[in-house]
Amino acid sequence: MSTRSRTDRPTLRVDRVACTGHGVCATLLPGSIRLDEWGYPVVLTAAEDGVDDGDEARAAAVRWCPALALYADRSS
Amino acid sequence: MNLVDVLEQSGLTGRGGAAFSTATKVRAAHEHGAGLLVNACDGEIGAVKDAFVVEHHLPELVRGATLVAGTRVRYAAHRGSATEARLRAAGLDVLAAPARYVSSEETSLISLAQGGLARPMTKRQPFVRGGSDSAGRRITPTVVLNAETVWRIAQVVERPDGAQWFRGHGLPDEPGPRLVAIGGAVPRPGVVETAAGVPLAALLGAAGADPGRTGPVIVGGLGGTVLRPDEAARVTWSRAGLAPLGGAPGPGVVHVLDAQACPVDALAAWFDHAAGESAGQCGPCMFGLPAIASDWHDLADGVRAGGSGSVSSRGARARLARRAESVRGRGACRFPDGVAGLASSALRALSDHLDDHARGQCVPGRTPRSSHEHALAH
């Protein structure tokens, strides 16, 4: 991974029941979220070539999710 | 000695499939003042052991539940089942769940018990601590334990040296007696009490089947693993024994496919069933499971298309494998993960049969190549 360590950050998770596949997250976080063939987000880990999109973009993606489905999991 | 310590010593794990430490769950339930839901739904395909526990060990089951949560206990069973009738006849507080696959998933039962639909909820934190569902509805702290698990709690606590007695069965890291339901194409389907470490052949034999001469065997139900007949005849029924084949003892069900019928068609019916059992809440499950079923039908239909050739079969298999991987970990519950595992194992175990279908042939009772090799090696 080229960017600084992300281990101190909460993991981004998707509430799959709430998510209806608007795709805003994938637009705001192009390095770490892609959409599957049906338009639902896949959160990429570093091992899956996920690239850090930065704190601001992460916060924006959580804030602007129309379904309030994207959240930062502080328990992990 | 207190309950949690005895359970810790016994090494009891959940018998519903996830095999999580019961001591840890009960400790959390006590810390958070959680009520208990006893899951006696037998929700997995072919599962009948919860019914067995309720039919034959109800007083112990009730005592086990009381040990965990006092009077704050409800018993979940499929609506209209004999288990529901038995629990009601005993005067117990019954939660009647719809007879759908995901309805008996633990968060579905918690939702149903608290006035919601019997559908899985996203676990932003374990519901033993309480929380809320995706619509913001408050969920009070609740722990769900499988009926066999609760019965085992009573056994461990009430027997002299119960933890030691319990550890006298099974393997050091998978201790205790356990129930397994064996069904499908066997002469004597039913429930047997066994323990991890037993040869799967012994379980097949107990049901009157001839190991090695059965059809493929599905261990663990719709979220389980397909084994070739020769694998089923030599594998050990335990986490360690089944792990190399992608399996686990899981919820304690073994289903034997008919050796005279096409296993590819049999699995098509399982995948169709899975697709219809999605709660339709989570996109990857709602769309992914029907896609997996459809991919499997494409492979099965190779025979009816007159054998479109191995190249397209390879492509279709790769697409199915990719889709199975893509749904893993992307549902509120583990249902898509389970079906993905079944699909991956079916691709592997039925590989020879799929080759036949690609060539436009279907030979139900064919002996897989690998078992010829196995026979030659001996």
Coordinates of C-alpha atoms in Angstrom, one line a residue:
Chain A
M1 CA 0.0 0.0 0.0
S2 CA 1.4 3.4 -1.0
T3 CA -0.6 5.6 1.4
R4 CA -0.2 5.9 5.2
S5 CA -1.5 3.2 7.4
R6 CA -5.3 2.9 7.7
T7 CA -5.3 0.6 10.7
D8 CA -6.0 3.4 13.1
R9 CA -9.2 4.3 11.2
P10 CA -12.7 2.8 11.7
T11 CA -13.6 0.4 8.9
L12 CA -16.3 1.6 6.4
R13 CA -19.3 -0.8 6.4
V14 CA -22.5 -0.9 4.6
D15 CA -25.8 -1.6 6.3
R16 CA -27.0 -4.1 3.6
V17 CA -30.6 -3.9 4.6
A18 CA -30.7 -0.1 4.3
C19 CA -28.5 0.1 1.1
T20 CA -30.6 0.5 -2.1
G21 CA -27.7 0.9 -4.4
H22 CA -27.7 4.7 -5.2
G23 CA -23.9 4.4 -5.8
V24 CA -23.0 7.8 -4.3
C25 CA -20.3 6.1 -2.2
A26 CA -18.5 4.6 -5.2
T27 CA -18.5 8.1 -6.8
L28 CA -17.0 9.8 -3.7
L29 CA -14.6 6.9 -2.9
P30 CA -13.4 5.6 -6.3
G31 CA -10.3 4.1 -4.8
S32 CA -12.0 2.0 -2.1
I33 CA -15.6 1.3 -3.2
R34 CA -16.7 -0.2 -6.5
L35 CA -20.2 -1.3 -7.5
D36 CA -21.0 -4.9 -8.3
E37 CA -22.9 -6.0 -11.4
W38 CA -26.2 -5.0 -9.8
G39 CA -25.0 -1.6 -8.5
Y40 CA -24.4 -2.5 -4.9
P41 CA -21.1 -1.4 -3.2
V42 CA -18.1 -3.6 -2.6
V43 CA -15.8 -2.1 0.0
L44 CA -12.3 -3.0 -1.1
T45 CA -9.7 -3.9 1.4
A46 CA -6.0 -3.1 0.9
A47 CA -5.5 -6.7 -0.1
E48 CA -8.1 -6.2 -2.9
D49 CA -6.2 -3.2 -4.2
G50 CA -8.3 -0.7 -2.3
V51 CA -6.7 2.8 -2.3
D52 CA -7.2 5.3 0.5
D53 CA -9.5 8.1 -0.6
G54 CA -8.7 10.3 2.4
D55 CA -10.6 11.3 5.6
E56 CA -12.6 14.1 4.0
A57 CA -13.9 11.9 1.2
R58 CA -14.8 9.1 3.7
A59 CA -16.7 11.6 5.9
A60 CA -18.5 13.0 2.9
A61 CA -19.5 9.6 1.7
V62 CA -20.9 8.6 5.1
R63 CA -22.7 12.0 5.3
W64 CA -24.2 11.9 1.7
C65 CA -25.3 8.3 1.5
P66 CA -29.0 8.8 0.6
A67 CA -30.0 5.6 2.4
L68 CA -27.9 6.4 5.5
A69 CA -26.4 2.9 4.9
L70 CA -22.7 3.7 4.9
Y71 CA -21.1 3.9 8.3
A72 CA -17.8 3.9 10.1
D73 CA -17.6 0.9 12.3
R74 CA -15.8 2.1 15.4
S75 CA -16.0 -1.3 17.1
S76 CA -13.4 -2.9 14.8
Chain B
M1 CA -19.1 -22.5 40.6
N2 CA -21.2 -20.2 38.4
L3 CA -22.8 -21.1 35.2
V4 CA -20.4 -19.2 32.9
D5 CA -17.4 -20.9 34.5
V6 CA -18.9 -24.4 34.1
L7 CA -19.8 -23.7 30.4
E8 CA -16.3 -22.3 29.9
Q9 CA -14.8 -25.5 31.3
S10 CA -17.1 -27.7 29.2
G11 CA -16.1 -26.0 25.9
L12 CA -19.7 -26.1 24.7
T13 CA -20.3 -24.2 21.5
G14 CA -23.5 -23.3 19.7
R15 CA -25.2 -26.2 18.0
G16 CA -27.1 -24.0 15.5
G17 CA -24.3 -23.9 13.1
A18 CA -22.0 -21.0 14.0
A19 CA -20.2 -23.0 16.8
F20 CA -19.6 -19.8 18.9
S21 CA -18.6 -20.2 22.5
T22 CA -21.8 -20.6 24.6
A23 CA -19.9 -19.4 27.8
T24 CA -19.1 -16.1 26.0
K25 CA -22.7 -15.6 24.8
V26 CA -24.2 -16.4 28.3
R27 CA -21.7 -14.1 30.0
A28 CA -22.7 -11.2 27.6
A29 CA -26.3 -12.0 28.2
H30 CA -25.8 -11.7 31.9
E31 CA -23.8 -8.5 31.6
H32 CA -26.5 -6.8 29.5
G33 CA -29.6 -8.3 31.2
A34 CA -30.6 -10.0 28.0
G35 CA -33.7 -12.1 27.6
L36 CA -33.3 -15.5 25.9
L37 CA -34.9 -16.8 22.7
V38 CA -34.5 -20.6 22.4
N39 CA -34.3 -21.4 18.7
A40 CA -36.2 -24.6 18.0
C41 CA -37.1 -23.8 14.4
D42 CA -34.9 -26.5 12.7
G43 CA -34.5 -23.9 10.0
E44 CA -31.8 -25.6 8.0
I45 CA -32.9 -28.0 5.2
G46 CA -33.2 -31.5 6.6
A47 CA -32.8 -30.3 10.2
V48 CA -35.0 -32.2 12.7
K49 CA -32.8 -32.2 15.8
D50 CA -34.5 -29.3 17.5
A51 CA -37.8 -31.2 17.2
F52 CA -36.0 -34.2 18.7
V53 CA -34.8 -32.2 21.7
V54 CA -38.3 -30.8 22.3
E55 CA -39.9 -34.2 21.9
H56 CA -37.5 -36.2 24.1
H57 CA -35.8 -33.8 26.4
L58 CA -38.2 -30.9 27.1
P59 CA -37.9 -30.8 30.9
E60 CA -34.1 -30.5 30.6
L61 CA -34.4 -27.9 27.8
V62 CA -36.6 -25.8 30.0
R63 CA -34.3 -26.1 33.0
G64 CA -31.3 -25.1 30.8
A65 CA -33.2 -22.0 29.5
T66 CA -34.1 -21.1 33.1
L67 CA -30.5 -21.4 34.2
V68 CA -29.5 -18.8 31.5
A69 CA -32.3 -16.3 31.7
G70 CA -34.7 -17.1 34.6
T71 CA -38.3 -16.3 33.5
R72 CA -37.3 -14.1 30.5
V73 CA -37.4 -17.0 28.0
R74 CA -39.4 -17.5 24.8
Y75 CA -39.3 -20.6 22.6
A76 CA -39.2 -20.1 18.8
A77 CA -40.7 -22.7 16.5
H78 CA -42.0 -22.8 13.0
R79 CA -45.7 -21.9 12.9
G80 CA -47.8 -25.1 12.5
S81 CA -45.0 -27.5 13.3
A82 CA -45.3 -30.4 15.8
T83 CA -42.6 -28.6 17.8
E84 CA -44.8 -25.6 18.2
A85 CA -47.7 -27.8 19.4
R86 CA -45.5 -29.6 21.9
L87 CA -44.1 -26.3 23.3
R88 CA -47.6 -24.8 23.6
A89 CA -48.9 -28.0 25.3
A90 CA -46.2 -27.6 27.9
G91 CA -47.5 -24.1 28.6
L92 CA -44.4 -22.4 27.3
D93 CA -44.2 -18.9 25.8
V94 CA -44.0 -19.7 22.1
L95 CA -42.8 -17.3 19.3
A96 CA -44.2 -18.8 16.1
A97 CA -42.0 -18.0 13.2
P98 CA -42.9 -18.3 9.5
A99 CA -41.5 -21.5 8.0
R100 CA -39.0 -19.7 5.7
Y101 CA -35.3 -20.3 5.7
V102 CA -34.1 -16.9 6.9
S103 CA -36.9 -16.5 9.4
S104 CA -35.1 -18.5 12.0
E105 CA -31.9 -16.7 11.6
E106 CA -31.1 -15.2 15.1
T107 CA -31.7 -11.6 14.2
S108 CA -34.9 -12.5 12.4
L109 CA -36.2 -14.1 15.6
I110 CA -35.2 -11.0 17.6
S111 CA -37.0 -8.7 15.2
L112 CA -40.1 -10.9 15.2
A113 CA -40.1 -11.1 19.0
Q114 CA -40.0 -7.3 19.2
G115 CA -42.8 -6.6 16.9
G116 CA -41.0 -6.5 13.6
L117 CA -41.0 -8.9 10.6
A118 CA -39.1 -12.2 10.8
R119 CA -36.3 -10.9 8.6
P120 CA -32.6 -10.6 9.4
M121 CA -31.3 -7.3 10.8
T122 CA -28.0 -5.6 10.3
K123 CA -25.8 -6.2 13.3
R124 CA -24.1 -2.9 13.9
Q125 CA -23.3 -4.4 17.2
P126 CA -24.3 -7.8 18.8
F127 CA -28.0 -7.6 19.8
V128 CA -27.1 -9.2 23.1
R129 CA -26.2 -5.5 23.9
G130 CA -29.4 -4.2 22.4
G131 CA -29.3 -1.7 19.6
S132 CA -31.6 -0.7 16.7
D133 CA -32.6 -2.1 13.4
S134 CA -32.0 -0.3 10.0
A135 CA -35.2 1.7 10.4
G136 CA -34.1 3.0 13.8
R137 CA -36.5 0.8 15.9
R138 CA -35.1 0.1 19.4
I139 CA -34.1 -3.5 20.0
T140 CA -33.8 -4.6 23.7
P141 CA -30.9 -6.9 24.6
T142 CA -31.6 -10.5 23.5
V143 CA -29.6 -13.6 23.2
V144 CA -30.5 -16.5 20.9
L145 CA -29.4 -20.0 21.6
N146 CA -30.2 -23.2 19.7
A147 CA -32.5 -25.7 21.4
E148 CA -29.8 -28.4 21.4
T149 CA -27.3 -25.9 23.0
V150 CA -29.7 -25.1 25.8
W151 CA -30.4 -28.8 26.4
R152 CA -26.6 -29.3 26.6
I153 CA -26.3 -26.5 29.1
A154 CA -28.7 -28.4 31.5
Q155 CA -26.7 -31.6 31.0
V156 CA -23.4 -29.9 31.8
V157 CA -24.7 -28.1 34.9
E158 CA -26.8 -31.0 36.3
R159 CA -24.5 -34.0 35.8
P160 CA -21.9 -34.8 38.4
D161 CA -18.6 -33.4 37.0
G162 CA -20.7 -32.2 34.0
A163 CA -17.9 -30.3 32.3
Q164 CA -15.6 -33.3 32.5
W165 CA -18.4 -35.7 31.3
F166 CA -19.0 -33.3 28.4
R167 CA -15.3 -33.2 27.5
G168 CA -15.2 -37.0 27.5
H169 CA -17.0 -36.9 24.1
G170 CA -15.7 -35.6 20.8
L171 CA -12.3 -33.9 20.2
P172 CA -10.4 -31.6 22.5
D173 CA -11.2 -28.5 20.5
E174 CA -14.7 -29.7 19.5
P175 CA -16.0 -31.4 22.7
G176 CA -19.3 -32.9 23.6
P177 CA -22.0 -35.1 22.4
R178 CA -24.0 -33.7 19.5
L179 CA -27.1 -34.6 17.4
V180 CA -27.0 -35.1 13.7
A181 CA -29.9 -35.5 11.3
I182 CA -29.2 -37.8 8.4
G183 CA -31.6 -37.8 5.5
G184 CA -32.1 -38.0 1.8
A185 CA -31.6 -41.2 -0.1
V186 CA -30.9 -43.4 2.9
P187 CA -32.9 -46.4 4.1
R188 CA -33.3 -45.2 7.7
P189 CA -33.3 -41.4 8.0
G190 CA -33.3 -39.9 11.5
V191 CA -31.4 -38.3 14.3
V192 CA -28.3 -39.9 15.9
E193 CA -26.3 -38.7 18.9
T194 CA -22.6 -38.7 18.0
A195 CA -19.6 -36.5 18.5
A196 CA -17.0 -34.6 16.4
G197 CA -14.3 -36.9 15.2
V198 CA -16.6 -39.8 14.1
P199 CA -16.0 -41.0 10.5
L200 CA -18.8 -39.6 8.2
A201 CA -19.0 -43.2 6.9
A202 CA -20.2 -44.3 10.4
L203 CA -23.0 -41.7 10.3
L204 CA -24.0 -42.8 6.8
G205 CA -23.9 -46.4 8.0
A206 CA -26.1 -45.6 11.0
A207 CA -28.8 -44.4 8.5
G208 CA -28.4 -47.7 6.6
A209 CA -26.5 -46.2 3.7
D210 CA -23.5 -48.0 2.1
P211 CA -20.6 -45.4 2.2
G212 CA -18.9 -45.0 -1.1
R213 CA -21.9 -46.3 -3.0
T214 CA -24.2 -43.3 -2.2
G215 CA -24.7 -40.3 -4.3
P216 CA -22.9 -37.1 -3.4
V217 CA -23.4 -36.0 0.2
I218 CA -24.3 -32.5 1.4
V219 CA -23.0 -31.8 4.9
G220 CA -24.5 -28.7 6.6
G221 CA -27.6 -28.0 4.5
L222 CA -28.3 -25.1 2.2
G223 CA -25.3 -23.3 3.7
G224 CA -23.2 -26.5 3.6
T225 CA -20.8 -28.4 1.4
V226 CA -21.1 -31.0 -1.3
L227 CA -18.8 -34.0 -1.0
R228 CA -18.1 -36.7 -3.6
P229 CA -19.3 -40.2 -2.6
D230 CA -15.6 -41.3 -2.1
E231 CA -14.8 -38.2 -0.1
A232 CA -17.9 -38.8 2.1
A233 CA -16.8 -42.3 2.7
R234 CA -13.4 -41.4 4.1
V235 CA -13.7 -37.9 5.7
T236 CA -13.9 -37.3 9.4
W237 CA -17.0 -35.4 10.6
S238 CA -15.3 -32.6 12.5
R239 CA -14.2 -29.0 11.8
A240 CA -10.7 -30.1 11.1
G241 CA -11.8 -33.1 9.0
L242 CA -14.2 -31.1 6.8
A243 CA -12.2 -27.8 6.6
P244 CA -9.9 -29.0 3.7
L245 CA -13.1 -29.6 1.7
G246 CA -14.6 -26.3 2.6
G247 CA -17.1 -27.7 5.1
A248 CA -17.9 -27.8 8.8
P249 CA -20.3 -29.9 11.0
G250 CA -22.4 -26.7 11.0
P251 CA -26.0 -27.2 12.2
G252 CA -25.7 -31.0 12.2
V253 CA -27.4 -32.1 9.0
V254 CA -26.2 -34.6 6.5
H255 CA -28.2 -35.1 3.2
V256 CA -27.4 -38.0 0.9
L257 CA -28.3 -37.5 -2.8
D258 CA -29.8 -40.4 -4.8
A259 CA -27.0 -42.3 -6.6
Q260 CA -29.4 -43.1 -9.4
A261 CA -30.4 -39.5 -10.1
C262 CA -28.5 -36.7 -11.7
P263 CA -26.7 -34.7 -8.9
V264 CA -26.4 -31.6 -11.1
D265 CA -30.2 -31.5 -11.5
A266 CA -30.6 -32.1 -7.7
L267 CA -28.4 -29.2 -6.9
A268 CA -30.3 -27.0 -9.4
A269 CA -33.4 -27.5 -7.2
W270 CA -31.3 -26.5 -4.1
F271 CA -30.1 -23.3 -5.8
D272 CA -33.6 -22.5 -7.0
H273 CA -34.9 -23.0 -3.4
A274 CA -32.1 -20.8 -2.1
A275 CA -32.9 -18.0 -4.5
G276 CA -36.5 -18.1 -3.4
E277 CA -35.6 -18.0 0.3
S278 CA -33.7 -14.7 0.2
A279 CA -35.6 -12.2 2.3
G280 CA -35.1 -9.7 -0.5
Q281 CA -33.6 -7.1 1.7
C282 CA -29.9 -7.0 0.8
G283 CA -29.1 -6.4 -2.9
P284 CA -26.2 -8.8 -3.2
C285 CA -28.4 -11.7 -1.9
M286 CA -31.6 -10.6 -3.7
F287 CA -29.8 -10.5 -7.0
G288 CA -26.8 -12.8 -6.4
L289 CA -28.7 -15.9 -5.4
P290 CA -31.0 -16.0 -8.4
A291 CA -27.9 -15.3 -10.6
I292 CA -26.1 -18.3 -9.0
A293 CA -29.2 -20.5 -9.6
S294 CA -29.4 -19.3 -13.2
D295 CA -25.7 -20.0 -13.8
W296 CA -26.1 -23.5 -12.4
H297 CA -29.0 -24.1 -14.7
D298 CA -26.9 -23.0 -17.7
L299 CA -24.3 -25.7 -16.7
A300 CA -27.0 -28.3 -16.2
D301 CA -28.6 -27.4 -19.5
G302 CA -25.4 -28.1 -21.4
V303 CA -26.9 -31.5 -21.8
R304 CA -30.1 -30.3 -23.4
A305 CA -28.2 -27.8 -25.6
G306 CA -26.6 -30.9 -27.2
G307 CA -23.3 -30.1 -25.5
S308 CA -22.2 -26.6 -26.4
G309 CA -18.6 -27.6 -25.6
S310 CA -16.1 -27.4 -22.8
V311 CA -15.0 -23.8 -23.5
S312 CA -18.4 -22.3 -22.7
S313 CA -18.8 -24.6 -19.7
R314 CA -15.5 -23.4 -18.4
G315 CA -16.7 -19.8 -18.9
A316 CA -20.0 -20.5 -17.2
R317 CA -18.2 -22.2 -14.3
A318 CA -15.8 -19.3 -13.9
R319 CA -18.7 -16.8 -13.8
L320 CA -20.6 -18.8 -11.2
A321 CA -17.4 -19.1 -9.0
R322 CA -16.9 -15.3 -9.4
R323 CA -20.5 -14.5 -8.4
A324 CA -20.4 -16.9 -5.5
E325 CA -17.3 -15.1 -4.2
S326 CA -18.9 -11.7 -4.8
V327 CA -21.9 -12.3 -2.5
R328 CA -19.8 -13.5 0.5
G329 CA -20.0 -11.2 3.5
R330 CA -22.4 -8.8 1.8
G331 CA -25.7 -9.7 3.5
A332 CA -27.1 -8.7 6.9
C333 CA -27.0 -12.4 7.7
R334 CA -24.8 -15.2 6.6
F335 CA -27.3 -16.8 4.1
P336 CA -25.5 -15.5 1.0
D337 CA -22.2 -16.8 2.4
G338 CA -23.7 -20.2 3.0
V339 CA -25.1 -20.5 -0.5
A340 CA -21.8 -19.2 -2.0
G341 CA -20.0 -22.0 -0.1
L342 CA -22.5 -24.6 -1.4
A343 CA -22.0 -23.4 -4.9
S344 CA -18.2 -23.4 -4.7
S345 CA -18.2 -26.9 -3.3
A346 CA -20.7 -28.1 -5.9
L347 CA -18.5 -26.8 -8.7
R348 CA -15.6 -28.8 -7.2
A349 CA -17.3 -32.0 -6.1
L350 CA -19.5 -32.4 -9.2
S351 CA -16.8 -31.3 -11.7
D352 CA -16.9 -34.7 -13.5
H353 CA -20.7 -34.5 -13.8
L354 CA -20.5 -31.0 -15.1
D355 CA -18.0 -32.2 -17.8
D356 CA -20.5 -34.8 -18.8
H357 CA -23.2 -32.1 -19.1
A358 CA -20.9 -30.0 -21.2
R359 CA -20.5 -32.9 -23.5
G360 CA -24.2 -33.5 -23.8
Q361 CA -24.2 -36.6 -21.6
C362 CA -25.6 -37.2 -18.2
V363 CA -24.6 -40.3 -16.3
P364 CA -26.1 -40.1 -12.8
G365 CA -24.5 -43.2 -11.3
R366 CA -21.1 -42.6 -12.9
T367 CA -18.1 -43.2 -10.6
P368 CA -16.0 -40.0 -10.5
R369 CA -12.5 -40.3 -11.9
S370 CA -10.9 -39.5 -8.6
S371 CA -12.5 -42.5 -7.0
H372 CA -11.1 -44.8 -9.7
E373 CA -7.7 -43.3 -8.8
H374 CA -8.4 -43.8 -5.2
A375 CA -9.3 -47.4 -5.7
L376 CA -6.2 -48.0 -7.8
A377 CA -4.0 -46.5 -5.1
H378 CA -5.1 -49.2 -2.7

